[in-house]
Amino acid sequence: MPEIKIINGFPFINYAKETYDANEMLQKSQSFYEWMDTRRTVRNFSDKAVAKEVVENIIMTASTAPSGAHKQPWTFCVVSDPVIKKQIREAAEQEEYESYNNRMSEEWLHDLAPLQTDWHKPFLEIAPYLIIVFKRSYEFDEANKKHQNYYVTESCGIACGFLLAAIHNAGLAALTHTPSPMNFLTKLLNRPENEKPFLLIPIGYAAEECLVPDIQRKKIGELIVEY
Ligand code: IYR
């Protein structure tokens, strides 16, 4: 058990840690980058089952993300029930049909052309799990009094980043999906009023034939501005 020091009445523990020598640090940073660079967003999933414990570990990893005032303003809904997946697919496709046909600008459709996406979302039924991240803008205490959370969007964005890295680490594939608008998820999953859908992430094995666009990532010179 770590030693606890009390500062102004609040408990602290010492986080001083052994780190790597310069060479090891360079190696580790390089290999982590190279490995993260192999992650791709996937839209073709296999229906092969994934152990529930794996999904739990992935979500526990996401929940290690920093958050405003450590409020952890997120809930992860995990859907594997085929009936609910079908309902989500149907509702999402309805919104997406409307978006692709009437809501998205010509420029937006043009920008999406290299991805070859459309309103059909079969992966919402095929992937073994759908993780729906809800952001919690506030909390209710036992007396039903409202309490604010802070930097909720930033916190959930970071948690989703951790989630995607954990999925990649497990050898699984994911899609950051944002059917728009997403409020049908609040209804379908019967979420409370302090939660709003943030991101829908199908997760599973990539399909045996899984074509992804041949994209390039920004080079270091386009990324970093030094002062
Ligand atoms: N939500 C739609 C459209 C879409 C929008 C962006 I920005 C993308 O990067 C990809 C898709 C869809 O999921 O098809």
PDB file of C-alpha atoms and ligand atoms in Angstrom:
ATOM      1  CA  MET A   1       0.000   0.000   0.000  1.00  0.00           C
ATOM      2  CA  PRO A   2       1.406   3.421  -0.964  1.00  0.00           C
ATOM      3  CA  GLU A   3       2.067   5.915   1.768  1.00  0.00           C
ATOM      4  CA  ILE A   4      -0.647   8.524   1.998  1.00  0.00           C
ATOM      5  CA  LYS A   5       0.211  12.173   2.659  1.00  0.00           C
ATOM      6  CA  ILE A   6      -2.550  14.560   3.634  1.00  0.00           C
ATOM      7  CA  ILE A   7      -2.492  18.005   2.012  1.00  0.00           C
ATOM      8  CA  ASN A   8      -5.162  20.451   3.202  1.00  0.00           C
ATOM      9  CA  GLY A   9      -7.240  17.456   4.227  1.00  0.00           C
ATOM     10  CA  PHE A  10      -6.900  15.609   0.876  1.00  0.00           C
ATOM     11  CA  PRO A  11      -4.996  12.324   0.395  1.00  0.00           C
ATOM     12  CA  PHE A  12      -1.985  12.214  -1.985  1.00  0.00           C
ATOM     13  CA  ILE A  13       0.381   9.389  -2.931  1.00  0.00           C
ATOM     14  CA  ASN A  14       3.900   9.671  -4.341  1.00  0.00           C
ATOM     15  CA  TYR A  15       3.997   9.050  -8.105  1.00  0.00           C
ATOM     16  CA  ALA A  16       7.770   9.400  -8.575  1.00  0.00           C
ATOM     17  CA  LYS A  17       8.763   6.526 -10.829  1.00  0.00           C
ATOM     18  CA  GLU A  18      11.700   4.889 -12.475  1.00  0.00           C
ATOM     19  CA  THR A  19      11.875   5.783 -16.133  1.00  0.00           C
ATOM     20  CA  TYR A  20      13.919   4.622 -19.126  1.00  0.00           C
ATOM     21  CA  ASP A  21      17.385   5.605 -20.182  1.00  0.00           C
ATOM     22  CA  ALA A  22      17.579   7.840 -23.264  1.00  0.00           C
ATOM     23  CA  ASN A  23      18.091   4.965 -25.690  1.00  0.00           C
ATOM     24  CA  GLU A  24      15.279   2.839 -24.358  1.00  0.00           C
ATOM     25  CA  MET A  25      13.002   5.875 -24.400  1.00  0.00           C
ATOM     26  CA  LEU A  26      13.762   6.531 -28.059  1.00  0.00           C
ATOM     27  CA  GLN A  27      13.144   2.871 -28.897  1.00  0.00           C
ATOM     28  CA  LYS A  28       9.871   2.702 -27.017  1.00  0.00           C
ATOM     29  CA  SER A  29       8.526   5.946 -28.491  1.00  0.00           C
ATOM     30  CA  GLN A  30       9.468   4.771 -31.989  1.00  0.00           C
ATOM     31  CA  SER A  31       7.957   1.309 -31.699  1.00  0.00           C
ATOM     32  CA  PHE A  32       4.754   2.646 -30.127  1.00  0.00           C
ATOM     33  CA  TYR A  33       4.351   5.123 -32.980  1.00  0.00           C
ATOM     34  CA  GLU A  34       5.016   2.451 -35.610  1.00  0.00           C
ATOM     35  CA  TRP A  35       2.501   0.150 -34.022  1.00  0.00           C
ATOM     36  CA  MET A  36      -0.197   2.853 -33.661  1.00  0.00           C
ATOM     37  CA  ASP A  37       0.438   3.761 -37.292  1.00  0.00           C
ATOM     38  CA  THR A  38      -0.857   0.283 -38.243  1.00  0.00           C
ATOM     39  CA  ARG A  39      -4.321   1.100 -36.833  1.00  0.00           C
ATOM     40  CA  ARG A  40      -6.994   1.596 -39.452  1.00  0.00           C
ATOM     41  CA  THR A  41     -10.643   2.511 -39.259  1.00  0.00           C
ATOM     42  CA  VAL A  42     -12.625  -0.480 -40.468  1.00  0.00           C
ATOM     43  CA  ARG A  43     -16.118  -0.811 -41.946  1.00  0.00           C
ATOM     44  CA  ASN A  44     -16.053  -4.506 -42.849  1.00  0.00           C
ATOM     45  CA  PHE A  45     -16.356  -6.656 -39.761  1.00  0.00           C
ATOM     46  CA  SER A  46     -16.469 -10.403 -39.202  1.00  0.00           C
ATOM     47  CA  ASP A  47     -19.273 -11.700 -36.999  1.00  0.00           C
ATOM     48  CA  LYS A  48     -16.726 -13.809 -35.090  1.00  0.00           C
ATOM     49  CA  ALA A  49     -17.368 -13.667 -31.342  1.00  0.00           C
ATOM     50  CA  VAL A  50     -15.123 -11.650 -29.029  1.00  0.00           C
ATOM     51  CA  ALA A  51     -14.812 -12.523 -25.336  1.00  0.00           C
ATOM     52  CA  LYS A  52     -16.775 -10.181 -23.091  1.00  0.00           C
ATOM     53  CA  GLU A  53     -13.762  -9.896 -20.760  1.00  0.00           C
ATOM     54  CA  VAL A  54     -11.732  -8.420 -23.631  1.00  0.00           C
ATOM     55  CA  VAL A  55     -14.358  -5.723 -24.161  1.00  0.00           C
ATOM     56  CA  GLU A  56     -14.436  -5.046 -20.418  1.00  0.00           C
ATOM     57  CA  ASN A  57     -10.650  -4.624 -20.308  1.00  0.00           C
ATOM     58  CA  ILE A  58     -10.808  -2.265 -23.287  1.00  0.00           C
ATOM     59  CA  ILE A  59     -13.436  -0.132 -21.589  1.00  0.00           C
ATOM     60  CA  MET A  60     -11.546  -0.133 -18.284  1.00  0.00           C
ATOM     61  CA  THR A  61      -8.562   1.162 -20.268  1.00  0.00           C
ATOM     62  CA  ALA A  62     -10.684   3.945 -21.788  1.00  0.00           C
ATOM     63  CA  SER A  63     -11.780   4.910 -18.302  1.00  0.00           C
ATOM     64  CA  THR A  64      -8.152   5.510 -17.260  1.00  0.00           C
ATOM     65  CA  ALA A  65      -8.315   8.715 -19.357  1.00  0.00           C
ATOM     66  CA  PRO A  66      -7.873  12.045 -17.577  1.00  0.00           C
ATOM     67  CA  SER A  67     -11.067  14.058 -17.121  1.00  0.00           C
ATOM     68  CA  GLY A  68     -12.093  17.516 -15.881  1.00  0.00           C
ATOM     69  CA  ALA A  69     -11.889  17.508 -12.047  1.00  0.00           C
ATOM     70  CA  HIS A  70     -11.648  13.716 -12.344  1.00  0.00           C
ATOM     71  CA  LYS A  71     -15.421  13.517 -12.831  1.00  0.00           C
ATOM     72  CA  GLN A  72     -15.083  10.646 -15.370  1.00  0.00           C
ATOM     73  CA  PRO A  73     -18.094  12.032 -17.267  1.00  0.00           C
ATOM     74  CA  TRP A  74     -18.778   8.972 -19.424  1.00  0.00           C
ATOM     75  CA  THR A  75     -20.904   5.844 -19.655  1.00  0.00           C
ATOM     76  CA  PHE A  76     -20.075   3.001 -22.052  1.00  0.00           C
ATOM     77  CA  CYS A  77     -23.100   1.056 -23.279  1.00  0.00           C
ATOM     78  CA  VAL A  78     -22.154  -2.339 -24.686  1.00  0.00           C
ATOM     79  CA  VAL A  79     -24.680  -3.832 -27.093  1.00  0.00           C
ATOM     80  CA  SER A  80     -24.437  -7.462 -28.212  1.00  0.00           C
ATOM     81  CA  ASP A  81     -28.170  -8.275 -28.305  1.00  0.00           C
ATOM     82  CA  PRO A  82     -29.043  -8.852 -31.997  1.00  0.00           C
ATOM     83  CA  VAL A  83     -32.504  -7.332 -31.527  1.00  0.00           C
ATOM     84  CA  ILE A  84     -31.092  -4.068 -30.187  1.00  0.00           C
ATOM     85  CA  LYS A  85     -28.326  -4.053 -32.810  1.00  0.00           C
ATOM     86  CA  LYS A  86     -31.000  -4.358 -35.504  1.00  0.00           C
ATOM     87  CA  GLN A  87     -32.985  -1.468 -33.994  1.00  0.00           C
ATOM     88  CA  ILE A  88     -29.833   0.656 -33.905  1.00  0.00           C
ATOM     89  CA  ARG A  89     -29.024  -0.225 -37.515  1.00  0.00           C
ATOM     90  CA  GLU A  90     -32.507   0.655 -38.716  1.00  0.00           C
ATOM     91  CA  ALA A  91     -32.589   3.985 -36.857  1.00  0.00           C
ATOM     92  CA  ALA A  92     -29.056   4.890 -37.935  1.00  0.00           C
ATOM     93  CA  GLU A  93     -29.738   4.039 -41.570  1.00  0.00           C
ATOM     94  CA  GLN A  94     -32.856   6.177 -41.526  1.00  0.00           C
ATOM     95  CA  GLU A  95     -30.844   9.198 -40.343  1.00  0.00           C
ATOM     96  CA  GLU A  96     -27.960   8.419 -42.680  1.00  0.00           C
ATOM     97  CA  TYR A  97     -30.268   8.056 -45.671  1.00  0.00           C
ATOM     98  CA  GLU A  98     -31.606  11.521 -44.924  1.00  0.00           C
ATOM     99  CA  SER A  99     -28.080  12.899 -44.430  1.00  0.00           C
ATOM    100  CA  TYR A 100     -26.627  11.478 -47.641  1.00  0.00           C
ATOM    101  CA  ASN A 101     -29.655  12.502 -49.697  1.00  0.00           C
ATOM    102  CA  ASN A 102     -30.723  15.810 -48.175  1.00  0.00           C
ATOM    103  CA  ARG A 103     -28.503  17.111 -45.398  1.00  0.00           C
ATOM    104  CA  MET A 104     -24.850  16.844 -46.430  1.00  0.00           C
ATOM    105  CA  SER A 105     -23.380  19.521 -48.690  1.00  0.00           C
ATOM    106  CA  GLU A 106     -21.902  18.770 -52.107  1.00  0.00           C
ATOM    107  CA  GLU A 107     -18.481  19.575 -50.681  1.00  0.00           C
ATOM    108  CA  TRP A 108     -18.984  17.130 -47.810  1.00  0.00           C
ATOM    109  CA  LEU A 109     -20.078  14.336 -50.162  1.00  0.00           C
ATOM    110  CA  HIS A 110     -17.098  15.117 -52.385  1.00  0.00           C
ATOM    111  CA  ASP A 111     -14.741  14.914 -49.383  1.00  0.00           C
ATOM    112  CA  LEU A 112     -16.216  11.538 -48.410  1.00  0.00           C
ATOM    113  CA  ALA A 113     -15.913  10.044 -51.890  1.00  0.00           C
ATOM    114  CA  PRO A 114     -12.434   8.508 -51.235  1.00  0.00           C
ATOM    115  CA  LEU A 115     -13.983   6.591 -48.295  1.00  0.00           C
ATOM    116  CA  GLN A 116     -16.830   5.233 -50.464  1.00  0.00           C
ATOM    117  CA  THR A 117     -19.299   5.382 -47.555  1.00  0.00           C
ATOM    118  CA  ASP A 118     -23.065   5.530 -48.026  1.00  0.00           C
ATOM    119  CA  TRP A 119     -26.186   5.243 -45.890  1.00  0.00           C
ATOM    120  CA  HIS A 120     -26.040   1.444 -45.611  1.00  0.00           C
ATOM    121  CA  LYS A 121     -24.662   0.394 -42.225  1.00  0.00           C
ATOM    122  CA  PRO A 122     -24.655  -3.443 -42.129  1.00  0.00           C
ATOM    123  CA  PHE A 123     -21.717  -3.439 -39.685  1.00  0.00           C
ATOM    124  CA  LEU A 124     -24.131  -2.281 -36.973  1.00  0.00           C
ATOM    125  CA  GLU A 125     -25.582  -5.808 -37.043  1.00  0.00           C
ATOM    126  CA  ILE A 126     -22.490  -7.780 -38.039  1.00  0.00           C
ATOM    127  CA  ALA A 127     -19.912  -6.546 -35.482  1.00  0.00           C
ATOM    128  CA  PRO A 128     -20.244  -8.594 -32.280  1.00  0.00           C
ATOM    129  CA  TYR A 129     -20.335  -5.491 -30.069  1.00  0.00           C
ATOM    130  CA  LEU A 130     -21.416  -1.897 -30.413  1.00  0.00           C
ATOM    131  CA  ILE A 131     -19.943   0.376 -27.794  1.00  0.00           C
ATOM    132  CA  ILE A 132     -21.931   3.575 -27.445  1.00  0.00           C
ATOM    133  CA  VAL A 133     -20.140   6.243 -25.463  1.00  0.00           C
ATOM    134  CA  PHE A 134     -22.432   8.671 -23.673  1.00  0.00           C
ATOM    135  CA  LYS A 135     -21.156  11.952 -22.267  1.00  0.00           C
ATOM    136  CA  ARG A 136     -22.517  13.050 -18.922  1.00  0.00           C
ATOM    137  CA  SER A 137     -22.843  16.825 -18.690  1.00  0.00           C
ATOM    138  CA  TYR A 138     -23.966  16.712 -15.068  1.00  0.00           C
ATOM    139  CA  GLU A 139     -24.727  14.293 -12.254  1.00  0.00           C
ATOM    140  CA  PHE A 140     -27.562  13.994  -9.777  1.00  0.00           C
ATOM    141  CA  ASP A 141     -26.736  13.306  -6.128  1.00  0.00           C
ATOM    142  CA  GLU A 142     -28.912  11.241  -3.765  1.00  0.00           C
ATOM    143  CA  ALA A 143     -30.997  14.360  -2.996  1.00  0.00           C
ATOM    144  CA  ASN A 144     -31.558  14.790  -6.772  1.00  0.00           C
ATOM    145  CA  LYS A 145     -29.430  17.955  -6.787  1.00  0.00           C
ATOM    146  CA  LYS A 146     -27.623  18.685 -10.084  1.00  0.00           C
ATOM    147  CA  HIS A 147     -23.798  18.814 -10.117  1.00  0.00           C
ATOM    148  CA  GLN A 148     -21.816  20.062 -13.091  1.00  0.00           C
ATOM    149  CA  ASN A 149     -19.123  18.083 -14.909  1.00  0.00           C
ATOM    150  CA  TYR A 150     -16.276  19.932 -16.649  1.00  0.00           C
ATOM    151  CA  TYR A 151     -14.608  19.721 -20.068  1.00  0.00           C
ATOM    152  CA  VAL A 152     -16.973  16.877 -20.835  1.00  0.00           C
ATOM    153  CA  THR A 153     -16.364  16.820 -24.604  1.00  0.00           C
ATOM    154  CA  GLU A 154     -12.583  16.921 -24.207  1.00  0.00           C
ATOM    155  CA  SER A 155     -12.679  14.227 -21.512  1.00  0.00           C
ATOM    156  CA  CYS A 156     -14.849  11.898 -23.596  1.00  0.00           C
ATOM    157  CA  GLY A 157     -12.706  12.534 -26.678  1.00  0.00           C
ATOM    158  CA  ILE A 158      -9.585  11.488 -24.772  1.00  0.00           C
ATOM    159  CA  ALA A 159     -11.365   8.410 -23.340  1.00  0.00           C
ATOM    160  CA  CYS A 160     -12.397   7.403 -26.861  1.00  0.00           C
ATOM    161  CA  GLY A 161      -8.778   7.801 -28.002  1.00  0.00           C
ATOM    162  CA  PHE A 162      -7.680   5.456 -25.231  1.00  0.00           C
ATOM    163  CA  LEU A 163     -10.521   3.099 -26.206  1.00  0.00           C
ATOM    164  CA  LEU A 164      -9.365   2.952 -29.839  1.00  0.00           C
ATOM    165  CA  ALA A 165      -5.753   2.320 -28.765  1.00  0.00           C
ATOM    166  CA  ALA A 166      -6.902  -0.487 -26.434  1.00  0.00           C
ATOM    167  CA  ILE A 167      -8.978  -2.048 -29.219  1.00  0.00           C
ATOM    168  CA  HIS A 168      -5.972  -1.935 -31.548  1.00  0.00           C
ATOM    169  CA  ASN A 169      -3.757  -3.392 -28.806  1.00  0.00           C
ATOM    170  CA  ALA A 170      -6.147  -6.343 -28.458  1.00  0.00           C
ATOM    171  CA  GLY A 171      -5.808  -7.075 -32.196  1.00  0.00           C
ATOM    172  CA  LEU A 172      -9.365  -5.993 -32.896  1.00  0.00           C
ATOM    173  CA  ALA A 173     -10.799  -3.430 -35.266  1.00  0.00           C
ATOM    174  CA  ALA A 174     -13.161  -0.518 -34.719  1.00  0.00           C
ATOM    175  CA  LEU A 175     -15.046   2.242 -36.463  1.00  0.00           C
ATOM    176  CA  THR A 176     -15.635   5.719 -35.045  1.00  0.00           C
ATOM    177  CA  HIS A 177     -19.190   6.091 -36.226  1.00  0.00           C
ATOM    178  CA  THR A 178     -21.302   9.206 -35.791  1.00  0.00           C
ATOM    179  CA  PRO A 179     -24.742   8.722 -37.303  1.00  0.00           C
ATOM    180  CA  SER A 180     -26.182  12.188 -37.258  1.00  0.00           C
ATOM    181  CA  PRO A 181     -28.245  13.141 -35.320  1.00  0.00           C
ATOM    182  CA  MET A 182     -27.559  10.479 -32.701  1.00  0.00           C
ATOM    183  CA  ASN A 183     -30.378  11.142 -30.252  1.00  0.00           C
ATOM    184  CA  PHE A 184     -32.210   7.960 -31.308  1.00  0.00           C
ATOM    185  CA  LEU A 185     -29.617   6.153 -29.166  1.00  0.00           C
ATOM    186  CA  THR A 186     -30.813   7.911 -26.001  1.00  0.00           C
ATOM    187  CA  LYS A 187     -34.291   6.572 -26.635  1.00  0.00           C
ATOM    188  CA  LEU A 188     -33.372   3.081 -27.821  1.00  0.00           C
ATOM    189  CA  LEU A 189     -31.012   2.489 -24.908  1.00  0.00           C
ATOM    190  CA  ASN A 190     -33.265   4.269 -22.436  1.00  0.00           C
ATOM    191  CA  ARG A 191     -30.509   6.572 -21.164  1.00  0.00           C
ATOM    192  CA  PRO A 192     -31.138   9.187 -18.461  1.00  0.00           C
ATOM    193  CA  GLU A 193     -31.467  12.912 -19.265  1.00  0.00           C
ATOM    194  CA  ASN A 194     -27.925  13.763 -18.075  1.00  0.00           C
ATOM    195  CA  GLU A 195     -26.406  11.574 -20.819  1.00  0.00           C
ATOM    196  CA  LYS A 196     -25.961  12.457 -24.494  1.00  0.00           C
ATOM    197  CA  PRO A 197     -24.631  10.094 -27.179  1.00  0.00           C
ATOM    198  CA  PHE A 198     -21.017  10.948 -28.049  1.00  0.00           C
ATOM    199  CA  LEU A 199     -19.686   8.181 -30.293  1.00  0.00           C
ATOM    200  CA  LEU A 200     -20.843   4.799 -31.599  1.00  0.00           C
ATOM    201  CA  ILE A 201     -18.004   2.296 -31.945  1.00  0.00           C
ATOM    202  CA  PRO A 202     -18.603  -1.091 -33.562  1.00  0.00           C
ATOM    203  CA  ILE A 203     -15.841  -3.456 -32.465  1.00  0.00           C
ATOM    204  CA  GLY A 204     -14.807  -6.908 -33.636  1.00  0.00           C
ATOM    205  CA  TYR A 205     -12.457  -8.770 -35.941  1.00  0.00           C
ATOM    206  CA  ALA A 206     -11.845  -7.187 -39.318  1.00  0.00           C
ATOM    207  CA  ALA A 207     -13.535  -9.234 -42.064  1.00  0.00           C
ATOM    208  CA  GLU A 208     -11.360 -11.616 -44.066  1.00  0.00           C
ATOM    209  CA  GLU A 209     -11.546  -9.221 -46.990  1.00  0.00           C
ATOM    210  CA  CYS A 210     -11.455  -5.799 -45.447  1.00  0.00           C
ATOM    211  CA  LEU A 211     -10.646  -3.057 -47.920  1.00  0.00           C
ATOM    212  CA  VAL A 212      -9.657   0.293 -46.450  1.00  0.00           C
ATOM    213  CA  PRO A 213      -8.838   3.435 -48.413  1.00  0.00           C
ATOM    214  CA  ASP A 214      -5.184   3.882 -49.326  1.00  0.00           C
ATOM    215  CA  ILE A 215      -4.651   7.020 -47.262  1.00  0.00           C
ATOM    216  CA  GLN A 216      -1.477   8.803 -46.210  1.00  0.00           C
ATOM    217  CA  ARG A 217      -0.914  10.447 -42.849  1.00  0.00           C
ATOM    218  CA  LYS A 218       0.585  13.892 -42.388  1.00  0.00           C
ATOM    219  CA  LYS A 219       4.374  13.928 -42.468  1.00  0.00           C
ATOM    220  CA  ILE A 220       6.291  15.293 -39.497  1.00  0.00           C
ATOM    221  CA  GLY A 221       7.010  18.598 -41.256  1.00  0.00           C
ATOM    222  CA  GLU A 222       3.271  19.246 -41.706  1.00  0.00           C
ATOM    223  CA  LEU A 223       2.502  18.346 -38.106  1.00  0.00           C
ATOM    224  CA  ILE A 224       4.911  20.126 -35.833  1.00  0.00           C
ATOM    225  CA  VAL A 225       5.676  23.809 -35.527  1.00  0.00           C
ATOM    226  CA  GLU A 226       8.728  24.480 -33.424  1.00  0.00           C
ATOM    227  CA  TYR A 227       9.387  27.695 -31.539  1.00  0.00           C
TER     228      TYR A 227
HETATM  229  N1  IYR B   1     -21.894   9.810 -40.694  1.00  0.00           N
HETATM  230  C1  IYR B   1     -21.855   9.400 -42.065  1.00  0.00           C
HETATM  231  C2  IYR B   1     -20.999  10.280 -42.921  1.00  0.00           C
HETATM  232  C3  IYR B   1     -19.564  10.335 -42.595  1.00  0.00           C
HETATM  233  C4  IYR B   1     -19.021  11.542 -42.181  1.00  0.00           C
HETATM  234  C5  IYR B   1     -17.688  11.679 -41.961  1.00  0.00           C
HETATM  235  I1  IYR B   1     -16.926  13.483 -41.482  1.00  0.00           I
HETATM  236  C6  IYR B   1     -16.845  10.556 -42.110  1.00  0.00           C
HETATM  237  O1  IYR B   1     -15.486  10.688 -41.863  1.00  0.00           O
HETATM  238  C7  IYR B   1     -17.365   9.355 -42.521  1.00  0.00           C
HETATM  239  C8  IYR B   1     -18.727   9.255 -42.748  1.00  0.00           C
HETATM  240  C9  IYR B   1     -21.474   7.927 -42.200  1.00  0.00           C
HETATM  241  O2  IYR B   1     -21.119   7.310 -41.184  1.00  0.00           O
HETATM  242  O3  IYR B   1     -21.536   7.373 -43.283  1.00  0.00           O
END
